[in-house]
XYZ file of C-alpha atoms in Angstrom:
370
model
C 156.278 154.332 160.080
C 152.901 152.714 159.248
C 153.480 149.782 156.906
C 149.894 149.996 155.688
C 150.686 153.359 154.098
C 154.069 152.328 152.716
C 155.719 149.900 150.387
C 155.999 146.279 151.598
C 159.005 145.047 153.551
C 161.252 143.291 151.022
C 162.981 140.166 152.332
C 165.934 138.758 150.373
C 166.005 134.949 150.261
C 169.389 133.482 149.285
C 169.230 130.070 147.597
C 171.051 127.982 145.008
C 168.159 128.250 142.526
C 164.368 128.051 142.746
C 163.726 124.569 141.389
C 160.979 122.305 142.742
C 163.001 120.930 145.650
C 161.866 120.659 149.248
C 163.237 123.909 150.653
C 162.221 125.850 147.536
C 158.690 124.478 147.755
C 158.555 125.434 151.431
C 159.570 129.018 150.605
C 156.940 129.211 147.863
C 154.233 127.877 150.183
C 154.952 130.771 152.542
C 155.310 133.274 149.704
C 151.881 132.423 148.283
C 150.167 132.848 151.660
C 151.767 135.932 153.210
C 150.117 139.315 152.754
C 152.280 140.574 149.890
C 151.046 144.129 150.397
C 153.012 143.981 153.668
C 155.901 141.594 152.895
C 157.515 140.766 149.545
C 160.094 138.086 148.774
C 163.074 138.666 146.471
C 165.657 136.034 145.581
C 169.428 135.973 145.228
C 170.316 132.808 143.296
C 173.612 131.149 142.367
C 172.806 129.832 138.896
C 172.349 131.689 135.607
C 169.477 129.598 134.198
C 165.729 130.046 134.548
C 164.355 127.776 137.285
C 160.945 126.166 137.790
C 159.486 128.761 140.151
C 160.925 131.890 138.489
C 157.808 132.789 136.485
C 155.571 132.447 139.528
C 157.954 134.506 141.664
C 157.860 137.362 139.171
C 154.074 137.072 138.831
C 153.775 137.462 142.606
C 155.914 140.607 142.482
C 159.295 139.141 143.424
C 162.663 140.067 141.970
C 165.381 137.556 141.046
C 169.087 138.428 141.102
C 171.796 136.114 139.742
C 175.301 135.551 141.107
C 178.023 133.153 140.066
C 178.269 129.795 141.866
C 179.002 129.967 145.582
C 182.685 129.153 146.075
C 183.551 130.430 149.568
C 187.247 131.107 148.929
C 186.879 132.548 145.413
C 187.721 136.244 145.481
C 185.586 137.139 142.465
C 182.538 135.575 144.141
C 183.127 137.349 147.451
C 183.628 140.664 145.666
C 180.466 140.161 143.632
C 178.482 139.318 146.759
C 179.790 142.359 148.634
C 179.054 144.578 145.659
C 175.482 143.285 145.581
C 174.780 144.202 149.194
C 176.429 147.602 148.845
C 174.315 148.342 145.765
C 171.083 147.136 147.433
C 170.930 148.847 150.835
C 167.141 148.448 150.801
C 167.517 144.898 152.137
C 167.393 145.076 155.922
C 166.467 141.374 156.154
C 168.371 138.563 154.460
C 167.111 134.987 154.864
C 169.796 132.469 153.840
C 169.054 128.856 152.828
C 172.584 127.667 151.942
C 173.000 125.236 154.828
C 176.661 124.987 155.968
C 177.834 127.695 153.581
C 175.298 130.208 154.887
C 178.049 131.772 156.996
C 179.765 133.032 153.826
C 176.749 135.144 152.845
C 175.947 136.153 156.419
C 179.476 137.418 157.069
C 179.430 139.764 154.092
C 175.848 140.827 154.823
C 176.967 141.822 158.313
C 179.971 143.683 156.917
C 177.620 145.624 154.612
C 175.269 146.598 157.428
C 172.335 144.219 156.874
C 170.501 144.403 160.195
C 168.553 141.101 160.244
C 170.509 138.045 159.101
C 168.704 134.693 159.198
C 170.299 131.269 158.711
C 167.787 128.500 157.966
C 168.712 124.813 158.369
C 166.850 122.355 156.146
C 168.924 119.220 156.776
C 170.390 117.119 159.579
C 173.596 116.184 157.728
C 175.552 116.616 154.486
C 176.857 114.249 151.842
C 180.137 112.663 152.943
C 182.021 113.745 149.823
C 185.180 115.779 149.206
C 183.371 118.975 150.232
C 182.207 117.605 153.584
C 185.069 118.858 155.761
C 184.991 122.251 154.038
C 181.287 122.558 154.790
C 181.807 121.566 158.427
C 184.440 124.308 158.727
C 182.072 127.020 157.467
C 179.158 125.649 159.506
C 180.965 126.619 162.727
C 180.675 130.340 161.933
C 176.928 130.511 161.274
C 175.928 131.553 164.843
C 178.648 134.215 164.797
C 177.232 136.071 161.799
C 173.490 135.326 162.043
C 171.095 137.368 164.158
C 168.396 134.646 164.004
C 168.604 130.902 163.502
C 165.728 128.949 161.935
C 165.371 125.192 161.370
C 162.747 122.944 159.791
C 162.967 120.593 162.785
C 164.903 119.714 165.920
C 167.439 117.378 164.323
C 168.213 119.922 161.596
C 168.648 122.711 164.150
C 170.762 120.661 166.564
C 173.074 119.517 163.773
C 173.513 122.838 162.018
C 173.817 125.258 164.920
C 175.950 123.385 167.442
C 173.980 124.158 170.595
C 173.023 127.752 169.737
C 169.378 128.695 170.314
C 167.153 128.451 167.237
C 163.483 128.690 166.242
C 161.596 125.960 164.367
C 159.739 127.123 161.253
C 157.363 124.368 160.199
C 157.411 123.119 156.603
C 153.738 124.030 156.422
C 151.413 123.240 153.514
C 147.981 124.108 152.174
C 146.394 120.984 153.629
C 143.107 121.284 151.725
C 144.943 120.648 148.437
C 145.837 117.134 149.644
C 142.428 116.002 150.870
C 141.784 112.548 149.416
C 139.368 112.431 146.486
C 138.569 109.081 144.854
C 137.326 110.673 141.618
C 140.573 112.621 141.240
C 142.520 109.443 141.989
C 140.787 107.574 139.174
C 141.295 110.461 136.760
C 145.041 110.712 137.465
C 145.546 106.962 137.206
C 143.740 106.991 133.857
C 145.977 109.837 132.650
C 149.070 107.875 133.704
C 147.663 104.654 132.138
C 147.862 102.785 135.448
C 145.607 99.693 135.493
C 142.876 99.772 138.138
C 144.187 96.800 140.150
C 147.810 98.032 140.288
C 149.464 98.716 143.648
C 151.342 102.029 143.224
C 154.354 102.911 145.341
C 155.109 106.640 145.141
C 158.011 108.946 145.833
C 158.592 112.681 145.446
C 162.133 114.021 145.523
C 165.081 115.408 143.632
C 167.260 112.775 141.977
C 170.341 113.062 144.152
C 172.256 110.629 146.351
C 170.546 111.481 149.630
C 167.091 110.439 148.355
C 168.415 106.915 147.703
C 166.566 106.212 144.454
C 168.817 103.214 143.744
C 167.429 101.505 146.840
C 163.904 102.409 145.724
C 164.462 100.547 142.473
C 165.788 97.531 144.367
C 162.620 97.635 146.475
C 160.300 97.713 143.457
C 162.178 94.798 141.873
C 161.661 92.790 145.075
C 158.073 93.982 145.355
C 157.349 92.665 141.854
C 158.424 89.202 143.009
C 155.923 89.287 145.850
C 153.110 91.130 144.068
C 153.213 91.197 140.290
C 150.810 94.110 139.853
C 153.056 96.731 141.438
C 154.459 99.953 140.007
C 156.731 102.784 141.140
C 155.742 106.394 140.512
C 158.734 108.768 140.712
C 158.070 112.525 140.729
C 161.038 114.861 140.312
C 164.232 115.350 138.380
C 167.922 115.866 139.065
C 171.496 115.054 138.221
C 171.157 111.302 138.887
C 168.009 110.677 136.871
C 169.812 109.153 133.878
C 171.662 106.717 136.165
C 168.397 105.732 137.832
C 166.781 105.137 134.436
C 169.771 102.958 133.469
C 169.426 100.944 136.662
C 165.729 100.402 135.955
C 166.770 98.803 132.661
C 169.367 96.633 134.420
C 166.740 95.404 136.895
C 164.260 94.856 134.054
C 161.637 97.086 135.701
C 161.538 99.902 133.144
C 157.910 99.138 132.307
C 157.051 99.200 136.015
C 158.466 102.648 136.787
C 156.863 105.937 135.772
C 159.224 108.916 135.645
C 157.012 112.011 135.605
C 159.808 114.580 135.812
C 159.151 117.881 137.562
C 155.421 118.442 138.044
C 153.351 121.266 139.493
C 150.408 118.971 140.352
C 152.013 116.919 143.138
C 148.836 116.990 145.308
C 146.890 115.341 142.465
C 149.633 112.815 141.700
C 149.666 111.718 145.345
C 146.001 110.745 144.946
C 147.125 108.061 142.490
C 149.511 106.408 144.975
C 148.784 103.581 147.418
C 151.902 103.857 149.574
C 154.576 106.537 149.930
C 158.148 105.236 150.300
C 161.006 107.473 151.429
C 164.328 105.639 152.042
C 166.523 108.735 152.453
C 170.067 108.546 153.806
C 169.321 111.605 155.976
C 166.725 114.383 156.138
C 165.742 117.505 158.022
C 161.961 117.484 158.029
C 160.848 116.809 154.433
C 157.795 118.724 153.266
C 156.849 115.847 150.948
C 156.319 113.590 153.950
C 153.943 116.140 155.472
C 152.144 116.292 152.109
C 151.896 112.493 151.883
C 150.359 112.243 155.349
C 147.903 115.022 154.546
C 146.912 112.973 151.501
C 146.165 109.979 153.726
C 148.985 107.846 152.327
C 150.632 105.159 154.446
C 154.336 106.066 154.568
C 157.251 103.652 154.796
C 160.410 105.655 155.527
C 163.980 104.948 156.528
C 165.088 105.122 160.161
C 167.294 108.041 159.096
C 164.189 110.203 158.621
C 163.543 112.018 161.939
C 160.622 110.669 163.963
C 159.470 114.265 164.453
C 158.108 113.906 160.897
C 155.476 111.502 162.232
C 152.458 113.798 162.531
C 149.972 110.930 162.161
C 149.835 107.150 162.643
C 150.522 106.707 158.920
C 154.338 106.642 159.204
C 156.433 103.517 159.742
C 160.253 103.568 159.978
C 162.472 100.747 158.707
C 166.243 100.466 158.883
C 168.215 100.746 155.656
C 170.195 97.739 156.863
C 167.068 95.565 156.762
C 166.628 93.290 153.765
C 164.678 94.167 150.633
C 162.318 91.338 151.553
C 161.459 93.084 154.832
C 160.905 96.414 153.090
C 158.675 94.799 150.473
C 156.584 92.964 153.058
C 156.026 96.092 155.144
C 154.971 97.994 152.018
C 152.593 95.246 150.910
C 151.041 95.206 154.377
C 149.588 98.597 153.427
C 147.818 97.128 150.404
C 144.065 97.455 150.693
C 144.181 100.023 153.503
C 141.167 102.330 153.406
C 142.237 105.828 152.386
C 141.029 108.403 154.924
C 141.113 112.186 155.185
C 144.108 113.269 157.254
C 144.339 116.870 156.039
C 142.605 118.225 159.149
C 144.929 116.239 161.417
C 147.963 117.733 159.669
C 146.528 121.235 160.029
C 145.881 120.668 163.759
C 149.441 119.365 164.226
C 150.775 122.849 163.400
C 151.350 122.556 159.649
C 148.555 124.772 158.310
C 150.286 127.254 155.987
C 147.737 130.004 156.646
C 148.601 130.111 160.346
C 152.342 129.686 159.841
C 152.579 132.305 157.092
C 150.928 134.880 159.324
C 153.510 134.143 162.020
C 156.486 134.521 159.678
C 154.984 137.678 158.204
C 154.754 139.191 161.695
C 158.339 138.170 162.430
C 159.629 139.984 159.351
C 157.613 143.130 160.055
C 158.522 143.275 163.759
C 162.241 142.786 163.053
C 162.210 145.309 160.205
C 160.741 147.922 162.543
C 162.883 146.914 165.544
């Protein structure tokens, strides 16, 4: 069958919902750059609300299906999932982004005859909460039910797949969007009412425990002691945002923190920053760190962020056990650094979305035909 004379291969991506998180942004980067006359993305989501990327998905030709929340032992969920696959036999490829719980979807997809079943790891750990042991139990079965294993990086693949062979899919970006532009920087800072001589620490990430926003606020409070004209620019939203805003009040830094919420112009907002700080408790290979380097930002990150994220000489790792004073001094050491164009270096390191999207597109087509 000649795909050029037929409808596109439709790949079903299974996610929680398509908000502006790291893995969702990665999927959208690929979706925008594949040849959609050959490959189309559809989405099976586990929330009933409209998410940030839904309008764009539908504009690009994608379909969005809604299921109830993923509870692996809940019979009504399992029945609903099985019914979905039985009623949609057109999906020969399912690409699952549910980390440890991916095995739940993959098992039923296999039962229903889905030929190509992909598990994609985006993280090198999980929160140590009441669900942790349950997730570890289901993680063990991923290689049993998947036909292909993908990971954003080595640490994420090693942790998720327990020694099984996997393929790394880079969290690639459109590097030209992040090329430093001083005029754009000045325009964004004016829009945000940031004084010209202010040193801006930036962060992009969902407000959840793993991103460690509480520590970020402690850092900015210490930074203010050492350099009065400092501010923190926080891009994103999430379940812990209200608590973080309360802590900003407690630390008396409310006027020194800008909460932008979810934004679609992250490349422009990064122009306004002077240093990117990322004190995560754990990570896979965060796309925002690739973006920050492409933007030419010096990056101060926790030692828990994999060193494979270091695609340039811009990244410096510091232990979370080090004092706030040490963190603040390392950040201030970046003050006055000349901003250079690193977008070409990021592209050459293997993170050009145009090249990577073509590779994933070929993978889908070859496996659909095989």
